[in-house]
């Protein structure tokens, strides 16, 4: 059979129903094969290859299967790289297929920069941000490499892979026989190891007086959200999250205390700083979470770190932390099973944490962006996914959106790519077949504005919520603090301007409105038609609280009044917190 037909059949057999791409000369055979099988798999055409890759990320995060995107050689392939990096840093399984010039047109060992038109060594460029990047050299290698690519994308810590395929290999004939599956079931020893680790972790939690669980993106990636929530409901320990894991536990849970870190909610950081035991599940504990000076991070706490990637555990936070390199997919079910056999009572500590949160909520500065995020969270149905861009809009959503039980919130966290929200929303909407709210800023929207046409063409129920303060707000705030309010390149007086977004949306045929109290936003976000809702904000809108350099994470700006700090310390010190009896475990 033709190699490009084999690729499409392979994807169909792996339950891939949608792929994202942009036409180009070197992928014409793949395009033709996708059209041949259009009843079983759909090729969604974006308007920039970067958006193809980001849409594949959104699709992968919702489905748990590899998102697939393709592009032609040269600029098509290089345009994928930003989205490939997003998949890599967010640990999303993706398969990227790039076309390459015919094998007989390639420069090989010649020292010329390029022989074939648009010939580019995309493999070398992609290797640092993929789990595997290879060029298919011979048509008979294709079946094995496709199996390996799927396996690599999904196994262990998920991530992207790239196959660079020359045009003559796309059109080559290969045998119909599929290679054998390389996916193997976990060894029995791994299950036994998970059981032993679960018991050890629970023992240490049980002996703590003030434990906190920090959950990262690994909970969602491992498919253990439901088991994790049942675990928390039983042991009743306060939970804080990383930014990209804010949807790991719903906002109405009495055990959820929000996002930690540089832009985290202040009470979440306070809890960590006064805890004596932190169980970190699938979180990288990077400097945005701990602060630059890790000696100031949770100085009273024993840290128990669980991560599937041994490389992440090389970044130690302190010399006494206990590390467990194991998949949460194996561990969390055992944590739940073992925890159900034990009595748990941290009610005094939980009451203390709740008291601190209520006190800080009374005095915290609320920005207009946070108020709108609160309003949005109130009206969104539970089955609506939210995507965010990078910048202030992302922080406001992470801090203030009320998250329902089944809701998903998608971020470009580690890579922090502006322009992510809109194409990720396309992938998520196609995966869920339900409305998606694409929250973005005026800067981020212009990075992939062309994807409004994709939304219109496919009649996707995507609502673009534009938080428009007519500036690059995060940098604008940074300049206010550190550059004496010299807003170089970030506002309209210094070179940054924005268009009339309502007119642009209308030109694409999208209903567009400016938010006000008179607008029935609840109706706008609940129907199945595309829409753009522009939220006007002051140009000097800020993101608070914000961590200053070399401060402990609970000392965020604006700094608390000394009397308030003393009051909070009194709450922690005076609560009647006792450890369980020695024989309770």
PDB file of C-alpha atoms in Angstrom, residues 13-226:
ATOM      1  CA  UNK A  13      -6.418   2.195  14.296  1.00  0.00           C
ATOM      2  CA  UNK A  14      -4.994   4.159  17.233  1.00  0.00           C
ATOM      3  CA  UNK A  15      -8.365   5.942  17.610  1.00  0.00           C
ATOM      4  CA  UNK A  16      -7.095   9.283  16.335  1.00  0.00           C
ATOM      5  CA  UNK A  17     -10.179  10.968  14.871  1.00  0.00           C
ATOM      6  CA  UNK A  18      -8.796  14.434  14.124  1.00  0.00           C
ATOM      7  CA  UNK A  19      -5.529  15.892  12.844  1.00  0.00           C
ATOM      8  CA  UNK A  20      -4.444  19.488  12.285  1.00  0.00           C
ATOM      9  CA  UNK A  21      -2.333  20.794   9.458  1.00  0.00           C
ATOM     10  CA  UNK A  22      -1.552  23.257   6.728  1.00  0.00           C
ATOM     11  CA  UNK A  23      -1.157  22.367   3.041  1.00  0.00           C
ATOM     12  CA  UNK A  24       2.274  22.264   1.449  1.00  0.00           C
ATOM     13  CA  UNK A  25       4.075  20.640  -1.444  1.00  0.00           C
ATOM     14  CA  UNK A  26       5.938  17.998   0.540  1.00  0.00           C
ATOM     15  CA  UNK A  27       2.802  16.745   2.333  1.00  0.00           C
ATOM     16  CA  UNK A  28       0.450  16.573  -0.652  1.00  0.00           C
ATOM     17  CA  UNK A  29       0.416  12.773  -0.589  1.00  0.00           C
ATOM     18  CA  UNK A  30      -0.538  12.816   3.102  1.00  0.00           C
ATOM     19  CA  UNK A  31      -3.242  15.381   2.362  1.00  0.00           C
ATOM     20  CA  UNK A  32      -4.620  13.173  -0.408  1.00  0.00           C
ATOM     21  CA  UNK A  33      -4.647  10.109   1.856  1.00  0.00           C
ATOM     22  CA  UNK A  34      -6.418  12.012   4.639  1.00  0.00           C
ATOM     23  CA  UNK A  35      -9.086  13.005   2.142  1.00  0.00           C
ATOM     24  CA  UNK A  36      -9.426   9.368   1.031  1.00  0.00           C
ATOM     25  CA  UNK A  37     -10.221   8.323   4.609  1.00  0.00           C
ATOM     26  CA  UNK A  38     -12.269  11.418   5.478  1.00  0.00           C
ATOM     27  CA  UNK A  39     -15.151   9.318   6.759  1.00  0.00           C
ATOM     28  CA  UNK A  40     -12.965   7.986   9.565  1.00  0.00           C
ATOM     29  CA  UNK A  41     -10.548  10.823  10.320  1.00  0.00           C
ATOM     30  CA  UNK A  42     -10.879  14.578   9.801  1.00  0.00           C
ATOM     31  CA  UNK A  43      -8.107  16.920   8.700  1.00  0.00           C
ATOM     32  CA  UNK A  44      -8.694  20.375  10.177  1.00  0.00           C
ATOM     33  CA  UNK A  45      -6.925  23.145   8.301  1.00  0.00           C
ATOM     34  CA  UNK A  46      -5.499  25.987  10.366  1.00  0.00           C
ATOM     35  CA  UNK A  47      -4.084  29.189   8.911  1.00  0.00           C
ATOM     36  CA  UNK A  48      -0.617  29.049  10.463  1.00  0.00           C
ATOM     37  CA  UNK A  49       1.446  25.987  11.290  1.00  0.00           C
ATOM     38  CA  UNK A  50       2.059  27.248  14.833  1.00  0.00           C
ATOM     39  CA  UNK A  51      -1.702  27.104  15.370  1.00  0.00           C
ATOM     40  CA  UNK A  52      -1.776  23.537  13.987  1.00  0.00           C
ATOM     41  CA  UNK A  53       0.658  22.435  16.679  1.00  0.00           C
ATOM     42  CA  UNK A  54      -1.193  24.278  19.450  1.00  0.00           C
ATOM     43  CA  UNK A  55      -4.554  22.878  18.348  1.00  0.00           C
ATOM     44  CA  UNK A  56      -3.002  19.399  18.536  1.00  0.00           C
ATOM     45  CA  UNK A  57      -1.942  20.251  22.113  1.00  0.00           C
ATOM     46  CA  UNK A  58      -5.493  21.207  23.073  1.00  0.00           C
ATOM     47  CA  UNK A  59      -6.895  18.036  21.490  1.00  0.00           C
ATOM     48  CA  UNK A  60      -4.304  15.864  23.266  1.00  0.00           C
ATOM     49  CA  UNK A  61      -4.952  17.395  26.667  1.00  0.00           C
ATOM     50  CA  UNK A  62      -8.670  16.694  26.436  1.00  0.00           C
ATOM     51  CA  UNK A  63      -8.522  13.193  24.952  1.00  0.00           C
ATOM     52  CA  UNK A  64      -5.341  11.806  26.524  1.00  0.00           C
ATOM     53  CA  UNK A  65      -4.393  10.471  23.075  1.00  0.00           C
ATOM     54  CA  UNK A  66      -1.617  11.924  20.917  1.00  0.00           C
ATOM     55  CA  UNK A  67      -2.593  15.118  19.133  1.00  0.00           C
ATOM     56  CA  UNK A  68      -1.399  15.022  15.521  1.00  0.00           C
ATOM     57  CA  UNK A  69      -0.271  17.945  13.367  1.00  0.00           C
ATOM     58  CA  UNK A  70       1.488  18.060  10.020  1.00  0.00           C
ATOM     59  CA  UNK A  71       3.287  20.680   7.947  1.00  0.00           C
ATOM     60  CA  UNK A  72       5.433  20.865   4.865  1.00  0.00           C
ATOM     61  CA  UNK A  73       9.213  21.245   4.801  1.00  0.00           C
ATOM     62  CA  UNK A  74      11.189  24.420   5.494  1.00  0.00           C
ATOM     63  CA  UNK A  75       9.120  27.249   6.960  1.00  0.00           C
ATOM     64  CA  UNK A  76       6.126  24.977   7.476  1.00  0.00           C
ATOM     65  CA  UNK A  77       8.177  22.690   9.703  1.00  0.00           C
ATOM     66  CA  UNK A  78       9.945  25.488  11.576  1.00  0.00           C
ATOM     67  CA  UNK A  79       6.611  27.196  12.240  1.00  0.00           C
ATOM     68  CA  UNK A  80       5.547  24.109  14.206  1.00  0.00           C
ATOM     69  CA  UNK A  81       8.392  24.484  16.692  1.00  0.00           C
ATOM     70  CA  UNK A  82       6.705  26.843  19.171  1.00  0.00           C
ATOM     71  CA  UNK A  83       3.732  24.494  19.504  1.00  0.00           C
ATOM     72  CA  UNK A  84       6.058  21.489  19.727  1.00  0.00           C
ATOM     73  CA  UNK A  85       7.819  23.192  22.639  1.00  0.00           C
ATOM     74  CA  UNK A  86       4.423  23.801  24.292  1.00  0.00           C
ATOM     75  CA  UNK A  87       3.697  20.075  24.105  1.00  0.00           C
ATOM     76  CA  UNK A  88       7.140  19.245  25.468  1.00  0.00           C
ATOM     77  CA  UNK A  89       7.007  21.505  28.512  1.00  0.00           C
ATOM     78  CA  UNK A  90       3.358  20.680  29.320  1.00  0.00           C
ATOM     79  CA  UNK A  91       4.021  16.931  28.868  1.00  0.00           C
ATOM     80  CA  UNK A  92       1.352  16.481  26.200  1.00  0.00           C
ATOM     81  CA  UNK A  93       1.482  13.439  23.901  1.00  0.00           C
ATOM     82  CA  UNK A  94       1.698  14.658  20.296  1.00  0.00           C
ATOM     83  CA  UNK A  95       2.897  13.284  16.968  1.00  0.00           C
ATOM     84  CA  UNK A  96       4.192  15.880  14.522  1.00  0.00           C
ATOM     85  CA  UNK A  97       4.695  14.884  10.897  1.00  0.00           C
ATOM     86  CA  UNK A  98       6.771  17.121   8.652  1.00  0.00           C
ATOM     87  CA  UNK A  99       7.288  16.755   4.949  1.00  0.00           C
ATOM     88  CA  UNK A 100      10.840  16.803   3.638  1.00  0.00           C
ATOM     89  CA  UNK A 101      12.350  17.107   0.185  1.00  0.00           C
ATOM     90  CA  UNK A 102      12.877  13.902  -1.771  1.00  0.00           C
ATOM     91  CA  UNK A 103      15.804  11.810  -0.533  1.00  0.00           C
ATOM     92  CA  UNK A 104      17.622  12.340  -3.852  1.00  0.00           C
ATOM     93  CA  UNK A 105      17.341  16.130  -3.450  1.00  0.00           C
ATOM     94  CA  UNK A 106      18.929  16.278   0.002  1.00  0.00           C
ATOM     95  CA  UNK A 107      22.360  17.772   0.557  1.00  0.00           C
ATOM     96  CA  UNK A 108      23.617  14.745   2.499  1.00  0.00           C
ATOM     97  CA  UNK A 109      27.297  15.188   3.377  1.00  0.00           C
ATOM     98  CA  UNK A 110      27.784  18.186   1.126  1.00  0.00           C
ATOM     99  CA  UNK A 111      28.690  21.345   3.029  1.00  0.00           C
ATOM    100  CA  UNK A 112      26.194  23.457   1.121  1.00  0.00           C
ATOM    101  CA  UNK A 113      23.530  25.089   3.252  1.00  0.00           C
ATOM    102  CA  UNK A 114      20.716  23.695   1.158  1.00  0.00           C
ATOM    103  CA  UNK A 115      20.282  21.581  -1.961  1.00  0.00           C
ATOM    104  CA  UNK A 116      16.545  21.010  -2.321  1.00  0.00           C
ATOM    105  CA  UNK A 117      14.056  23.881  -2.263  1.00  0.00           C
ATOM    106  CA  UNK A 118      12.872  24.427   1.330  1.00  0.00           C
ATOM    107  CA  UNK A 119      15.228  21.723   2.588  1.00  0.00           C
ATOM    108  CA  UNK A 120      15.687  22.315   6.324  1.00  0.00           C
ATOM    109  CA  UNK A 121      17.113  20.091   9.048  1.00  0.00           C
ATOM    110  CA  UNK A 122      14.032  20.168  11.257  1.00  0.00           C
ATOM    111  CA  UNK A 123      15.121  17.037  13.145  1.00  0.00           C
ATOM    112  CA  UNK A 124      18.150  18.759  14.709  1.00  0.00           C
ATOM    113  CA  UNK A 125      16.043  21.802  15.593  1.00  0.00           C
ATOM    114  CA  UNK A 126      13.293  19.728  17.199  1.00  0.00           C
ATOM    115  CA  UNK A 127      15.426  17.255  19.157  1.00  0.00           C
ATOM    116  CA  UNK A 128      15.819  19.465  22.279  1.00  0.00           C
ATOM    117  CA  UNK A 129      12.016  19.813  22.613  1.00  0.00           C
ATOM    118  CA  UNK A 130      10.854  16.297  21.667  1.00  0.00           C
ATOM    119  CA  UNK A 131      11.132  12.838  23.163  1.00  0.00           C
ATOM    120  CA  UNK A 132      12.117  11.559  19.712  1.00  0.00           C
ATOM    121  CA  UNK A 133      12.798  13.302  16.398  1.00  0.00           C
ATOM    122  CA  UNK A 134      13.924  11.268  13.381  1.00  0.00           C
ATOM    123  CA  UNK A 135      13.860  11.366   9.606  1.00  0.00           C
ATOM    124  CA  UNK A 136      12.401   8.297   7.917  1.00  0.00           C
ATOM    125  CA  UNK A 137      15.234   7.170   5.662  1.00  0.00           C
ATOM    126  CA  UNK A 138      13.603   4.121   4.040  1.00  0.00           C
ATOM    127  CA  UNK A 139       9.970   3.273   3.373  1.00  0.00           C
ATOM    128  CA  UNK A 140      10.282  -0.137   5.062  1.00  0.00           C
ATOM    129  CA  UNK A 141      11.242   1.634   8.307  1.00  0.00           C
ATOM    130  CA  UNK A 142       7.974   3.576   8.435  1.00  0.00           C
ATOM    131  CA  UNK A 143       5.731   1.005  10.216  1.00  0.00           C
ATOM    132  CA  UNK A 144       8.207   0.473  13.029  1.00  0.00           C
ATOM    133  CA  UNK A 145       8.844   4.197  13.438  1.00  0.00           C
ATOM    134  CA  UNK A 146       5.120   4.957  13.576  1.00  0.00           C
ATOM    135  CA  UNK A 147       4.693   2.400  16.367  1.00  0.00           C
ATOM    136  CA  UNK A 148       7.713   3.790  18.182  1.00  0.00           C
ATOM    137  CA  UNK A 149       6.460   7.368  17.821  1.00  0.00           C
ATOM    138  CA  UNK A 150       3.071   6.500  19.333  1.00  0.00           C
ATOM    139  CA  UNK A 151       4.691   4.559  22.165  1.00  0.00           C
ATOM    140  CA  UNK A 152       7.226   7.304  22.941  1.00  0.00           C
ATOM    141  CA  UNK A 153       4.555  10.009  22.986  1.00  0.00           C
ATOM    142  CA  UNK A 154       2.461   8.103  25.527  1.00  0.00           C
ATOM    143  CA  UNK A 155       4.891   6.217  27.776  1.00  0.00           C
ATOM    144  CA  UNK A 156       6.189   7.516  31.103  1.00  0.00           C
ATOM    145  CA  UNK A 157       6.091  11.279  31.082  1.00  0.00           C
ATOM    146  CA  UNK A 158       4.135  12.063  27.889  1.00  0.00           C
ATOM    147  CA  UNK A 159       5.511  14.414  25.278  1.00  0.00           C
ATOM    148  CA  UNK A 160       5.858  15.193  21.572  1.00  0.00           C
ATOM    149  CA  UNK A 161       7.644  13.200  18.880  1.00  0.00           C
ATOM    150  CA  UNK A 162       8.476  14.257  15.331  1.00  0.00           C
ATOM    151  CA  UNK A 163       8.743  12.187  12.157  1.00  0.00           C
ATOM    152  CA  UNK A 164      10.325  13.970   9.182  1.00  0.00           C
ATOM    153  CA  UNK A 165       9.255  12.157   6.014  1.00  0.00           C
ATOM    154  CA  UNK A 166      10.716  12.830   2.545  1.00  0.00           C
ATOM    155  CA  UNK A 167       8.190  13.174  -0.255  1.00  0.00           C
ATOM    156  CA  UNK A 168       9.385  10.090  -2.144  1.00  0.00           C
ATOM    157  CA  UNK A 169       8.802   7.993   0.980  1.00  0.00           C
ATOM    158  CA  UNK A 170       5.251   9.338   1.341  1.00  0.00           C
ATOM    159  CA  UNK A 171       4.479   8.030  -2.143  1.00  0.00           C
ATOM    160  CA  UNK A 172       6.440   4.759  -1.836  1.00  0.00           C
ATOM    161  CA  UNK A 173       4.783   1.342  -1.662  1.00  0.00           C
ATOM    162  CA  UNK A 174       5.145  -0.593   1.601  1.00  0.00           C
ATOM    163  CA  UNK A 175       3.849  -3.928   2.870  1.00  0.00           C
ATOM    164  CA  UNK A 176       0.374  -3.972   4.348  1.00  0.00           C
ATOM    165  CA  UNK A 177       1.417  -6.030   7.374  1.00  0.00           C
ATOM    166  CA  UNK A 178       1.461  -3.849  10.493  1.00  0.00           C
ATOM    167  CA  UNK A 179       4.323  -4.227  12.918  1.00  0.00           C
ATOM    168  CA  UNK A 180       3.583  -5.787  16.286  1.00  0.00           C
ATOM    169  CA  UNK A 181       2.576  -3.618  19.198  1.00  0.00           C
ATOM    170  CA  UNK A 182       5.498  -2.315  21.243  1.00  0.00           C
ATOM    171  CA  UNK A 183       3.334  -1.108  24.135  1.00  0.00           C
ATOM    172  CA  UNK A 184       3.752  -3.393  27.091  1.00  0.00           C
ATOM    173  CA  UNK A 185       1.755  -3.731  30.280  1.00  0.00           C
ATOM    174  CA  UNK A 186       3.416  -2.447  33.456  1.00  0.00           C
ATOM    175  CA  UNK A 187       5.400  -5.099  35.265  1.00  0.00           C
ATOM    176  CA  UNK A 188       3.902  -6.653  38.385  1.00  0.00           C
ATOM    177  CA  UNK A 189       6.939  -5.364  40.282  1.00  0.00           C
ATOM    178  CA  UNK A 190       5.861  -1.794  39.533  1.00  0.00           C
ATOM    179  CA  UNK A 191       2.466  -2.368  41.140  1.00  0.00           C
ATOM    180  CA  UNK A 192       4.129  -3.854  44.204  1.00  0.00           C
ATOM    181  CA  UNK A 193       6.494  -0.871  44.335  1.00  0.00           C
ATOM    182  CA  UNK A 194       3.540   1.518  44.120  1.00  0.00           C
ATOM    183  CA  UNK A 195       1.873  -0.238  47.051  1.00  0.00           C
ATOM    184  CA  UNK A 196       5.026   0.012  49.195  1.00  0.00           C
ATOM    185  CA  UNK A 197       5.538   3.699  48.325  1.00  0.00           C
ATOM    186  CA  UNK A 198       1.879   4.500  49.032  1.00  0.00           C
ATOM    187  CA  UNK A 199       2.144   3.035  52.511  1.00  0.00           C
ATOM    188  CA  UNK A 200       5.365   4.928  53.228  1.00  0.00           C
ATOM    189  CA  UNK A 201       3.873   8.243  52.067  1.00  0.00           C
ATOM    190  CA  UNK A 202       0.684   7.779  54.055  1.00  0.00           C
ATOM    191  CA  UNK A 203       2.670   6.899  57.163  1.00  0.00           C
ATOM    192  CA  UNK A 204       4.595  10.166  56.916  1.00  0.00           C
ATOM    193  CA  UNK A 205       1.414  12.160  56.270  1.00  0.00           C
ATOM    194  CA  UNK A 206      -0.236  10.493  59.243  1.00  0.00           C
ATOM    195  CA  UNK A 207       2.609  11.526  61.546  1.00  0.00           C
ATOM    196  CA  UNK A 208       2.459  15.167  60.436  1.00  0.00           C
ATOM    197  CA  UNK A 209       0.672  17.902  62.325  1.00  0.00           C
ATOM    198  CA  UNK A 210       0.184  20.390  59.468  1.00  0.00           C
ATOM    199  CA  UNK A 211       0.323  18.510  56.129  1.00  0.00           C
ATOM    200  CA  UNK A 212      -0.420  20.034  52.718  1.00  0.00           C
ATOM    201  CA  UNK A 213      -0.765  18.273  49.361  1.00  0.00           C
ATOM    202  CA  UNK A 214       0.609  20.135  46.354  1.00  0.00           C
ATOM    203  CA  UNK A 215      -0.765  18.793  43.103  1.00  0.00           C
ATOM    204  CA  UNK A 216       0.656  19.464  39.675  1.00  0.00           C
ATOM    205  CA  UNK A 217      -0.323  18.720  36.099  1.00  0.00           C
ATOM    206  CA  UNK A 218       0.649  15.080  36.596  1.00  0.00           C
ATOM    207  CA  UNK A 219      -2.726  14.346  38.196  1.00  0.00           C
ATOM    208  CA  UNK A 220      -4.570  15.204  34.964  1.00  0.00           C
ATOM    209  CA  UNK A 221      -1.953  13.665  32.678  1.00  0.00           C
ATOM    210  CA  UNK A 222      -2.087  10.376  34.570  1.00  0.00           C
ATOM    211  CA  UNK A 223      -5.890  10.185  34.383  1.00  0.00           C
ATOM    212  CA  UNK A 224      -6.219   9.993  38.174  1.00  0.00           C
ATOM    213  CA  UNK A 225      -8.302  13.098  38.893  1.00  0.00           C
ATOM    214  CA  UNK A 226     -11.296  11.168  40.204  1.00  0.00           C
TER     215      UNK A 226
END
